[in-house]
Coordinates of C-alpha atoms (C1' of nucleotides) in Angstrom, one line a residue:
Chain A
X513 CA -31.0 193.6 148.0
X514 CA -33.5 190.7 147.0
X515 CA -33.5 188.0 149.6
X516 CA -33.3 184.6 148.9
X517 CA -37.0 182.4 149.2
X518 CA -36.2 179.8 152.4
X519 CA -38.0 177.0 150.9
X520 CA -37.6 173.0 151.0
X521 CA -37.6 170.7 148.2
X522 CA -41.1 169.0 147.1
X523 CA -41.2 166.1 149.3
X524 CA -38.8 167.3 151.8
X525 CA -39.4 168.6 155.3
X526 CA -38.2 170.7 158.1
X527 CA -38.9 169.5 161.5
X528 CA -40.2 172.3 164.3
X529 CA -39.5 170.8 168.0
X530 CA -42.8 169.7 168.1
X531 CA -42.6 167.5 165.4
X532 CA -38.9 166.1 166.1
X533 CA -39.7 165.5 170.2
X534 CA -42.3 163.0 168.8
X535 CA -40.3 161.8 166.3
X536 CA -37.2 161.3 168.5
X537 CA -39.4 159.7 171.0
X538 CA -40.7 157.1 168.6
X539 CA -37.1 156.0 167.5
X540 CA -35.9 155.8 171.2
X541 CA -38.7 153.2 171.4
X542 CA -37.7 151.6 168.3
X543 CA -34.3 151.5 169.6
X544 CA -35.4 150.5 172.7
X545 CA -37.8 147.5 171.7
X546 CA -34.7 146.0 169.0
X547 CA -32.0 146.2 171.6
X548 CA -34.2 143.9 174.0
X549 CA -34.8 141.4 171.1
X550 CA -31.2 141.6 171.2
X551 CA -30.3 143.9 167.2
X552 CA -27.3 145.6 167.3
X553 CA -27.1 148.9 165.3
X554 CA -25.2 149.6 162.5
X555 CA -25.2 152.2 159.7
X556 CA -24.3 152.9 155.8
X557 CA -23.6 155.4 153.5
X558 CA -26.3 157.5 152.4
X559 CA -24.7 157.2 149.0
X560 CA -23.5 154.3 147.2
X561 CA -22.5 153.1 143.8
X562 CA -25.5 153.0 141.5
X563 CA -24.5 149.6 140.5
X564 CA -25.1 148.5 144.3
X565 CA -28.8 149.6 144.5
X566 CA -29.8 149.2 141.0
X567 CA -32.2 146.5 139.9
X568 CA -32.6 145.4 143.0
X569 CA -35.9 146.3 144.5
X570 CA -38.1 146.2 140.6
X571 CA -38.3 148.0 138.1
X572 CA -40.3 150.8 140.2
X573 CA -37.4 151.3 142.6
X574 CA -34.9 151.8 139.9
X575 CA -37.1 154.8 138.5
X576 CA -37.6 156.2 142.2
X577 CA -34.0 156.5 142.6
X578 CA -32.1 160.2 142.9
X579 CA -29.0 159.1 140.6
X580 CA -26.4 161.3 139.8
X581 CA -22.9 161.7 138.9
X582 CA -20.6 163.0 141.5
X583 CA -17.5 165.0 141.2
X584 CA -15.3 162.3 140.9
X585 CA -17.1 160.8 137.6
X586 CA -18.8 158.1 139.7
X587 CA -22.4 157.2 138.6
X588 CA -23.8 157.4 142.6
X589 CA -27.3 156.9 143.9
X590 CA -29.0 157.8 147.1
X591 CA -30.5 154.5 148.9
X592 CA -33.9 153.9 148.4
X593 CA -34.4 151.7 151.2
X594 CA -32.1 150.3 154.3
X595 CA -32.6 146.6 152.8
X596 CA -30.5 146.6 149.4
X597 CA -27.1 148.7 151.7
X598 CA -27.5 146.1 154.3
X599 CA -27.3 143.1 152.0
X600 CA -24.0 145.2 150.3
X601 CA -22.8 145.5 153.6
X602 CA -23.4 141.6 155.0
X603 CA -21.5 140.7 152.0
X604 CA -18.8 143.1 152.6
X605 CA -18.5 142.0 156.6
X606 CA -19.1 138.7 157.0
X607 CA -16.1 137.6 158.0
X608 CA -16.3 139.9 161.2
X609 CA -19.4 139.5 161.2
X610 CA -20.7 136.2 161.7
X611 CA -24.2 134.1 161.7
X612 CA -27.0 134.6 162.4
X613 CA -26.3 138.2 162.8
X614 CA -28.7 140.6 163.9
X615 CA -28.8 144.3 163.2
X616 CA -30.9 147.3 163.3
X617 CA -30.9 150.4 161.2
X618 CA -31.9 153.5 161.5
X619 CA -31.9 156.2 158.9
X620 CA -33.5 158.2 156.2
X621 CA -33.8 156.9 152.8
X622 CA -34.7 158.6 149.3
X623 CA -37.5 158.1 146.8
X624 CA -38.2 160.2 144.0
X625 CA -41.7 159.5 143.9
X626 CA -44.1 162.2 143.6
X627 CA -45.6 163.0 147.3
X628 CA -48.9 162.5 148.8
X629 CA -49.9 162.5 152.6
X630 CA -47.6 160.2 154.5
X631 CA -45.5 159.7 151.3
X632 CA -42.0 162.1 151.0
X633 CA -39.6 162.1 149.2
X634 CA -36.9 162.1 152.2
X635 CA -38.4 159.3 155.1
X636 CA -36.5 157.8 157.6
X637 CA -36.8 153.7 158.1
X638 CA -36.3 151.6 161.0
X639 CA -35.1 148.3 159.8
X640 CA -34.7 145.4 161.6
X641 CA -33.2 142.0 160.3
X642 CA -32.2 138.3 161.2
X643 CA -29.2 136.8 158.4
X644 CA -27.6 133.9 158.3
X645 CA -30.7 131.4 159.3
X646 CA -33.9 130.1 157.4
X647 CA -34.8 129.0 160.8
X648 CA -38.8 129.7 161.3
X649 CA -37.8 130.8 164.4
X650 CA -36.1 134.0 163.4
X651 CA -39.6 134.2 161.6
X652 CA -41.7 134.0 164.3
X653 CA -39.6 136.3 166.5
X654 CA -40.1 139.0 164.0
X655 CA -43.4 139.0 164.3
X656 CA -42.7 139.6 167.9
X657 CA -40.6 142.3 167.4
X658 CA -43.4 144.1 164.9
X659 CA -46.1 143.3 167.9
X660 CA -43.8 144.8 170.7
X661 CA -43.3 147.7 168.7
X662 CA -46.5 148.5 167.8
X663 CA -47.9 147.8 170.9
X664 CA -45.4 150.4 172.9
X665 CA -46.1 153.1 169.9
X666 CA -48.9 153.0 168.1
X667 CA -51.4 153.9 170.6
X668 CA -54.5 152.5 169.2
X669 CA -55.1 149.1 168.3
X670 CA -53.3 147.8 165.1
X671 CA -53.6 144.7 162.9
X672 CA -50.4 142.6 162.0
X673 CA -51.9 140.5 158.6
X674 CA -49.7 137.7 157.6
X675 CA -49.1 135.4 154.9
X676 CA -46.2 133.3 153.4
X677 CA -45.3 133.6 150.0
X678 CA -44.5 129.8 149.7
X679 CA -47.9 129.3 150.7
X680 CA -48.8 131.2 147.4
X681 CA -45.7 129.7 145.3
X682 CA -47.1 126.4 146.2
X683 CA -50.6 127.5 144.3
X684 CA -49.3 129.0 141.3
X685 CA -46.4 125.8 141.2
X686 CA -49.6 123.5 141.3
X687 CA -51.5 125.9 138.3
X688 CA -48.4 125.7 136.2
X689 CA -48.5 129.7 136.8
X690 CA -44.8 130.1 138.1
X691 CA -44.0 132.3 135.0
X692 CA -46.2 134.4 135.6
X693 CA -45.8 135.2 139.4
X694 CA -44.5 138.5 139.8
X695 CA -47.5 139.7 138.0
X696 CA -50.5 137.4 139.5
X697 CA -49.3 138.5 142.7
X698 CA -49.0 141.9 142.0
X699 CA -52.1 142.0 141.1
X700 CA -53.4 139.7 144.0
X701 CA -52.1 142.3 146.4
X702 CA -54.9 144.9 144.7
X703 CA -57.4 142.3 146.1
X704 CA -58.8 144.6 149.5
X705 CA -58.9 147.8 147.7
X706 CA -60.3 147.1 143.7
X707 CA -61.9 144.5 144.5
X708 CA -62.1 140.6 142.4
X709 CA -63.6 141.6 139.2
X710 CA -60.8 144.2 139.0
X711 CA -57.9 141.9 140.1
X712 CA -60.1 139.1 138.0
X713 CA -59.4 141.0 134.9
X714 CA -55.7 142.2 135.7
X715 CA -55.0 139.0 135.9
X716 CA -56.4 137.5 132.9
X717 CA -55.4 140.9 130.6
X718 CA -51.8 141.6 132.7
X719 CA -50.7 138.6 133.8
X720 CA -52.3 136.9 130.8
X721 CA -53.6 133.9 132.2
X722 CA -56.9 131.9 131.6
X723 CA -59.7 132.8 133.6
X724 CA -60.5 129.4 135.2
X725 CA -57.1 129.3 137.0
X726 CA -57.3 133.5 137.9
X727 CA -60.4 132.3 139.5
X728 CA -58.5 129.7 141.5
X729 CA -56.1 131.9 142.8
X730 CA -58.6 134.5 143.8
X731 CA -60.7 131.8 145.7
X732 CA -58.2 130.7 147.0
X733 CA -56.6 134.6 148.5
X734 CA -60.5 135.1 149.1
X735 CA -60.9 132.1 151.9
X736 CA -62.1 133.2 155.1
X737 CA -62.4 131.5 158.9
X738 CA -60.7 131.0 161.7
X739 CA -56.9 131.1 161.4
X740 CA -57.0 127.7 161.7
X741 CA -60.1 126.7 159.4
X742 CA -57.9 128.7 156.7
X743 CA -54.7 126.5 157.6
X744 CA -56.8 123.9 157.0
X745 CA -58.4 124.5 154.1
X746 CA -55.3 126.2 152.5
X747 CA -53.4 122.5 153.4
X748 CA -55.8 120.9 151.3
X749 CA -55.4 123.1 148.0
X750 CA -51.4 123.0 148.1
X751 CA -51.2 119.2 149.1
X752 CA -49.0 117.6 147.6
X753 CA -46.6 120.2 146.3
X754 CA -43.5 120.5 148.7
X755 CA -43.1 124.3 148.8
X756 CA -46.9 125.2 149.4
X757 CA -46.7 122.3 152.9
X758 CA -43.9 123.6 153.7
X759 CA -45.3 127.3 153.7
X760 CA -48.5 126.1 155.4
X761 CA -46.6 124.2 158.0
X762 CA -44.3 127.0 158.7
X763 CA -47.3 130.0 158.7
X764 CA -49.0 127.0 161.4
X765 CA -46.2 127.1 163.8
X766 CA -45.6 131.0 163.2
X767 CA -49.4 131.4 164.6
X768 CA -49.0 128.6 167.3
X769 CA -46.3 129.9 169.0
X770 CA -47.1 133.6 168.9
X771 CA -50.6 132.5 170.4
X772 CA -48.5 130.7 173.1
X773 CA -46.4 133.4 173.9
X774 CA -49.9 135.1 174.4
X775 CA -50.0 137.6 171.5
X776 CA -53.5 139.0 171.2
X777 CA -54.8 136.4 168.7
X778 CA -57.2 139.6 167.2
X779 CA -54.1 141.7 166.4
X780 CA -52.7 138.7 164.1
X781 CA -54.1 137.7 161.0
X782 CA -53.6 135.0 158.4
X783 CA -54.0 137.3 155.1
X784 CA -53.6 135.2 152.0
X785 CA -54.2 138.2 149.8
X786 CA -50.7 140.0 150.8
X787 CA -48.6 139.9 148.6
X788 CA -45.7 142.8 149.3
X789 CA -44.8 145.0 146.1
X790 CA -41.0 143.9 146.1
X791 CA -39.7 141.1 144.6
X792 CA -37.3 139.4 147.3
X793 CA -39.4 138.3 149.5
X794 CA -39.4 134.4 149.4
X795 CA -41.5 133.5 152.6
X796 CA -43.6 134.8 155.5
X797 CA -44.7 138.6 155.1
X798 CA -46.1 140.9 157.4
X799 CA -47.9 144.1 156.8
X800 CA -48.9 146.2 159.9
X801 CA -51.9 148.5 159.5
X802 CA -53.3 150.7 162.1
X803 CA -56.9 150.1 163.4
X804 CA -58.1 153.5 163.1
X805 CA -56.6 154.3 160.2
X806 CA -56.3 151.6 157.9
X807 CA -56.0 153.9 154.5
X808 CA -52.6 155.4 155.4
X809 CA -51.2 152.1 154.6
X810 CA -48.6 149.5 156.1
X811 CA -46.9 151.5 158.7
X812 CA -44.7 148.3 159.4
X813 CA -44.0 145.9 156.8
X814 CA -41.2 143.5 156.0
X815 CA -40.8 139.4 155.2
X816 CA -38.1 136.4 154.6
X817 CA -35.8 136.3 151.9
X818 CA -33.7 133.4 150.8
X819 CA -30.9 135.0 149.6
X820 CA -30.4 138.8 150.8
X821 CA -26.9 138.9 149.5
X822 CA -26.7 136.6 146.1
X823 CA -25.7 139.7 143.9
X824 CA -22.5 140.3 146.2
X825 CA -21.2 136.9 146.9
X826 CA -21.7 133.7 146.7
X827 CA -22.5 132.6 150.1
X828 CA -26.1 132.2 150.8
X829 CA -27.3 134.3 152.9
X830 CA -31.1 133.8 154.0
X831 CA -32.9 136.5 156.5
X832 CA -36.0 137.8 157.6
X833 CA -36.8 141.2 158.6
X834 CA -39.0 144.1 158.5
X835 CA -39.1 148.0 158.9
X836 CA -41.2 150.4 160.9
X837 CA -42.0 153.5 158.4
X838 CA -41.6 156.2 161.3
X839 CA -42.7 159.2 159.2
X840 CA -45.8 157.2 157.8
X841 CA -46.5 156.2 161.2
X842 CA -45.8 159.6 162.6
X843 CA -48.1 161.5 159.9
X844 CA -50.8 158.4 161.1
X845 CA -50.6 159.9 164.5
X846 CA -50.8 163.3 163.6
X847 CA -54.2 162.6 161.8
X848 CA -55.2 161.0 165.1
X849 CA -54.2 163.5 167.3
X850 CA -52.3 161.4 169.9
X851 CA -49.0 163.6 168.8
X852 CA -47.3 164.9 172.3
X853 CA -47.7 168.9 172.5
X854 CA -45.2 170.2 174.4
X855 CA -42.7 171.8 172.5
X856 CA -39.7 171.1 174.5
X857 CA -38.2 168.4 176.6
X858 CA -37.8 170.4 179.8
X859 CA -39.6 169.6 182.7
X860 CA -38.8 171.9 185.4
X861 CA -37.8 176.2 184.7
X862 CA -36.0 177.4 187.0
X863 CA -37.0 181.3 187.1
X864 CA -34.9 183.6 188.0
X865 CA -36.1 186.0 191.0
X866 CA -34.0 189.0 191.0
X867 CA -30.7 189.3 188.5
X868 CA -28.3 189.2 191.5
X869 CA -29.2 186.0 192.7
X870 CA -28.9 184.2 189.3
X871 CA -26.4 181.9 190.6
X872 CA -29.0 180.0 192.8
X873 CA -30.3 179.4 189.7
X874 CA -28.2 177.8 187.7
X875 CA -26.8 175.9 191.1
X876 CA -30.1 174.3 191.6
X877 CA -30.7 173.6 188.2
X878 CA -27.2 171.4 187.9
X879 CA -28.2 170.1 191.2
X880 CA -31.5 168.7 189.9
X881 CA -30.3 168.0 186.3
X882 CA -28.3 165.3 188.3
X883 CA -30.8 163.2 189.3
X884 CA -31.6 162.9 186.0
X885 CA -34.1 165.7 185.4
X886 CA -34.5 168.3 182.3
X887 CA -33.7 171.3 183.5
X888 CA -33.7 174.5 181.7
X889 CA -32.9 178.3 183.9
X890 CA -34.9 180.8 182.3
X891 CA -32.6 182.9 179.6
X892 CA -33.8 186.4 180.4
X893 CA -34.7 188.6 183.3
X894 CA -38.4 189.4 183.1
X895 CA -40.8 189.4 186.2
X896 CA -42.4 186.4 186.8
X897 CA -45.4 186.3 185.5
X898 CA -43.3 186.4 181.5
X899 CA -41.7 183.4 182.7
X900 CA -44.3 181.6 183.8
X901 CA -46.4 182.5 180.6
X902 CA -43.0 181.0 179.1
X903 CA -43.2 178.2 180.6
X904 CA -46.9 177.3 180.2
X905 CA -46.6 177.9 176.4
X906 CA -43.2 175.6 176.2
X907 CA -46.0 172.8 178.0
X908 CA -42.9 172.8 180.5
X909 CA -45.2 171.2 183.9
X910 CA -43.1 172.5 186.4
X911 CA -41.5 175.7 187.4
X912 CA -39.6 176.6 191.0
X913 CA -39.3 180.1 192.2
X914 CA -37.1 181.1 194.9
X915 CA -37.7 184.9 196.7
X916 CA -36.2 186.3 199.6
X917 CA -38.3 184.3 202.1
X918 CA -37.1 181.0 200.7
X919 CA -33.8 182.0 200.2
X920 CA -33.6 182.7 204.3
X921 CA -35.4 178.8 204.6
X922 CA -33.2 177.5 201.5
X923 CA -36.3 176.1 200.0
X924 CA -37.8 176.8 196.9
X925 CA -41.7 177.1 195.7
X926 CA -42.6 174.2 193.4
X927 CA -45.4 175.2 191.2
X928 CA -47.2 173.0 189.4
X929 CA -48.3 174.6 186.0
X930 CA -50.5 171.9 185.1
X931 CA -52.5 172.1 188.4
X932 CA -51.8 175.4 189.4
X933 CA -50.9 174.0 192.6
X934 CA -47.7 175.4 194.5
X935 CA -46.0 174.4 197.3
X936 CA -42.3 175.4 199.2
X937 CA -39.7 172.0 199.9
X938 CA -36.4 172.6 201.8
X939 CA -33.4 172.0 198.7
X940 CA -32.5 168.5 200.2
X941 CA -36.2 167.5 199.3
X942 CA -36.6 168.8 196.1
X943 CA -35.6 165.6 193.5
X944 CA -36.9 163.7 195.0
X945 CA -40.5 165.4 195.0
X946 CA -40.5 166.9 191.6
X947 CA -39.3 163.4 190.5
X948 CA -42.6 162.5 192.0
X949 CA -44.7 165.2 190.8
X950 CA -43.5 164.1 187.3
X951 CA -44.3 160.9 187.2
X952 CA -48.0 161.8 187.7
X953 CA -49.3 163.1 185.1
X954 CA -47.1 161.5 181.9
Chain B
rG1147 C1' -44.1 158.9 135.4
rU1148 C1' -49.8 160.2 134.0
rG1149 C1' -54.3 162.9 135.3
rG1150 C1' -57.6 166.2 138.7
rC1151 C1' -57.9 170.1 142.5
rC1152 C1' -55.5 174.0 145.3
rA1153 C1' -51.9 178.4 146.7
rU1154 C1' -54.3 185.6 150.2
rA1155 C1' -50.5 187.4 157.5
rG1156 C1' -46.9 182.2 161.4
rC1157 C1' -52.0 179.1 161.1
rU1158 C1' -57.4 178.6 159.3
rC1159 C1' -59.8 181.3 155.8
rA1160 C1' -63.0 185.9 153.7
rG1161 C1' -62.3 189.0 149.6
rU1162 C1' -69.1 190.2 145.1
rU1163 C1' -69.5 190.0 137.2
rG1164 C1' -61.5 192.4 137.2
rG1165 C1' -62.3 198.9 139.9
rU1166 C1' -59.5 203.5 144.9
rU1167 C1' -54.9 202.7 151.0
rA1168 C1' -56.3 193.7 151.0
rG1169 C1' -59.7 191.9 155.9
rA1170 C1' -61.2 188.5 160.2
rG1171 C1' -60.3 184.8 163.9
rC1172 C1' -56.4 182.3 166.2
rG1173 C1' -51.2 182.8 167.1
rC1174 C1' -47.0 186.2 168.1
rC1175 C1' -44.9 190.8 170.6
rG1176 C1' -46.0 194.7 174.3
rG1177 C1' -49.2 196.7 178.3
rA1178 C1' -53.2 196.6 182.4
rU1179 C1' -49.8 200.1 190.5
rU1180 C1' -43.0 194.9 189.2
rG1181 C1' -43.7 187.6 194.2
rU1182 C1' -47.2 183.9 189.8
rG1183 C1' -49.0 181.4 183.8
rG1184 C1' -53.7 179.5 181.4
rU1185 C1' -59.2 183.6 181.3
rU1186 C1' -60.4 188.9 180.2
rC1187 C1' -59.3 194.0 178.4
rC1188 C1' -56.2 197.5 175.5
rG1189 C1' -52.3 198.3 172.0
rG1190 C1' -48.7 196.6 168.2
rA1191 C1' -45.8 194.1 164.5
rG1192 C1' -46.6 191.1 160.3
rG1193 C1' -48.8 190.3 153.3
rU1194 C1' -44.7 193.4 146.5
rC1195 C1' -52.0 188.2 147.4
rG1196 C1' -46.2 181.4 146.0
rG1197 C1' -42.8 183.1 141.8
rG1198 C1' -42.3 184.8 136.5
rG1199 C1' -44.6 186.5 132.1
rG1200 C1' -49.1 188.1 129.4
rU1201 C1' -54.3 190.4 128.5
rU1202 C1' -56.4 195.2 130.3
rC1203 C1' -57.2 202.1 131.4
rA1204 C1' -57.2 198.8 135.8
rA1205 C1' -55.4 191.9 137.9
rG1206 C1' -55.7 188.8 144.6
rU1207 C1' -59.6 188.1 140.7
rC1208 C1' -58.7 186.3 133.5
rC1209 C1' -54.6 183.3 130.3
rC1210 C1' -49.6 180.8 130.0
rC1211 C1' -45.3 179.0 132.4
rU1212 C1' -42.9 177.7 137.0
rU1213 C1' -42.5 176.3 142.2
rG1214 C1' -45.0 174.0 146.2
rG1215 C1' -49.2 171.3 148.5
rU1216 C1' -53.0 167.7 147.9
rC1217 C1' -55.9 163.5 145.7
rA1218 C1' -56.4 159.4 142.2
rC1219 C1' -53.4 155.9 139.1
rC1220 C1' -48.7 153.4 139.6
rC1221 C1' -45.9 151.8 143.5
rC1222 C1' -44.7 151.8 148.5
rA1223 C1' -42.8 153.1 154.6

RNA sequence: GUGGCCAUAGCUCAGUUGGUUAGAGCGCCGGAUUGUGGUUCCGGAGGUCGGGGGUUCAAGUCCCCUUGGUCACCCCA
């Protein structure tokens, strides 16, 4: 009888316990860093009514969408993002809910996009938002939240670039280009990678505007200096129109406060090319990019809208928010070789000496597991030196064997597998100094 | 969605202009006088050459389709 091929969809993964150890560490951080910023978690429906995801991202997000009919006749899609469910579900709660709310979410979302590295098809988002307030300081405290995160995971040095899409809004209001914003500053986010005459012509063939005002725009996105020499000079070419001061004054305080909160000014960056592919985003924008490896692209991105929810009710509902891309950032980390190697979350084996005497075993093992320490018995009998090996393969550090000399004492050996070095502590002792042992070398 | 490149053991790959039973390293399993891993030595398992069709006396090798991977564009985490 023919088998059946085990295979995975293009684009979709399996997860060995290497992989999923790393990736469940990097989410407990996540978790972690939100809950002290104060988020609470929530969750949605992996599927929703097409109608509730549709058209709201572009044009692109609508193609990128697995759509289908389900059993029931319903025309259902998979969610493409964490943002567009959220504002369905603000709409749907507020009344429980209240303002400013603050949630996180964690969860896989679905593109059908064709794959490349750090791009699948099935990727799991870390979302993190602030509704219900156009206050800048919901703004500067998610930059914050992007810097603590990255700081605590990326392991590497990482550059959070900035901008503020009034400031922008305030350029093209002055150049009369308004009309044609979507496409200038699609094309203005192309800037770093085709370079001006590229984005030059894009801009005059796409977006269809003159070339003395394309040129103006790219000047403009081009300025370089200080933070503040670009404030400053940015100031001067909005003056006058309301939304382009306002952007300035609000990207000013954003990198004020952050430096006074002592934020390393190098990881911040005023960035007046950014633009952000999707269309919501109404004011400051961040895009997180990682020092040594630049080219895998924004591993944390995210930016204020003014109206999250305007498609679901009628009550306004401005935010600002961002979302860690773990499997971008995970893949990112792979390349660079800081991945963790063990292969299981145990850190001490208990072996098991001689068949009869499996319950001390399994009585020290609970014993430890109480103070808090992974704890695995090893499942087979084999002499020692196979559980050992098993153990130093797993990447387990620690392993305690108990023979009949130590059984008489009540101790137990304490090896160190990462050492080598092995020592006997009476039972009473034994948290406690694997507890130390542990902390070493981790 | 458009275009390029790729696909041989769990992994990284070798396989001469198509020619008998398809190889290596690493990994995996077992063993080297049963109270100790990482090194070394010995042995073993594992591939219908991604799948399907075609050309040929003969296909891992050539052609078509398909699936998957990868890169660029597009877009994005």
């Amino acid at each position: 009888m023919s088998k059946i091929k085990p295979q995975t969809l293009k684009g979709f993964r399996d997860f060995l316990p290497e992989t999923m150890l790393s990736r469940e560490h990097l989410m407990q951080t996540a978790r972690d860093v939100y809950r002290s910023f104060g988020f609470a978690p929530i969750d949605t429906p992996a599927l929703e009514y097409t109608e509730i995801l549709l058209g709201k991202g572009g044009d692109e997000s609508d193609k990128q969408m697995f759509r289908f009919t389900d059993q029931g006749n319903r025309d259902v899609s998979m969610r493409f993002d964490l943002t567009v469910p959220f504002a369905r579900f603000a709409a749907q709660h507020l009344n429980e809910l209240g303002t400013p709310f603050k949630r996180y979410h964690m969860g896989a979302v679905w593109r059908a996009e064709k794959p490349q590295k750090g791009r699948y098809r099935e990727f799991v988002q870390c979302d993190f938002d602030t509704i219900g307030t156009s206050s800048n300081a919901a703004d500067i405290e998610t930059l914050m939240v992007i810097h603590e995160l990255m700081d605590r995971i990326a392991c590497g040095e990482f550059t959070i670039r900035v901008n503020n899409r009034k400031v922008l809004n305030g350029l093209l209001e002055k150049l009369d280009l308004t009309e044609q914003s979507v496409n200038v500053l699609r094309a203005l986010d192309k800037l770093p990678k085709i370079g001006r005459e590229k984005v030059l012509a894009e801009m005059t063939e796409q977006a269809g505007i003159d070339n003395e005002r394309a040129a103006q725009v790219l000047d403009f996105a081009g300025l370089s200096g200080t933070t503040e020499e670009l404030l400053t000079q940015v100031g001067a070419m909005v003056a006058g129109n309301e939304t382009g001061e306002t952007g300035v004054a609000q990207a000013r305080e954003l990198f004020d406060v952050a430096s006074s909160a002592g934020l390393p000014a190098q990881r911040l960056q005023l960035d007046l090319s950014i633009a952000r592919g999707l269309d919501y985003y109404t004011g400051t924008i961040y895009e997180t990019f990682l020092a040594d490896l630049p080219g895998i692209g924004s591993v944390c991105s995210g930016g204020r809208y003014d109206n999250l929810a305007e498609l679901f009710t009628s009550q306004p509902l401005p935010g600002v928010g961002a979302s860690l891309g773990l499997d971008r950032l995970l893949a990112a980390l792979e390349e660079l070789g800081k991945l963790e190697t063990a292969s299981t979350p145990t850190q001490v084996l208990v072996t098991i000496f001689d068949p009869a005497w499996i319950a001390d075993s399994f009585r020290i093992a609970r014993q430890l597991r109480k103070s808090g320490l992974a704890v695995e018995v090893y499942a087979d009998h084999k002499k020692l030196g196979k559980q050992f090996q098993y153990a130093d393969k797993k990447g387990i550090p620690i392993a305690l064997v108990a023979g009949e000399e130590e059984r008489a004492t009540g101790s137990w050996q304490v090896k160190d597998l990462r050492t080598g070095d092995q020592s006997p502590y009476p039972e009473a002792e034994l948290a406690g100094h694997l507890a130390e042992l542990l902390a070493k070398n981790c």
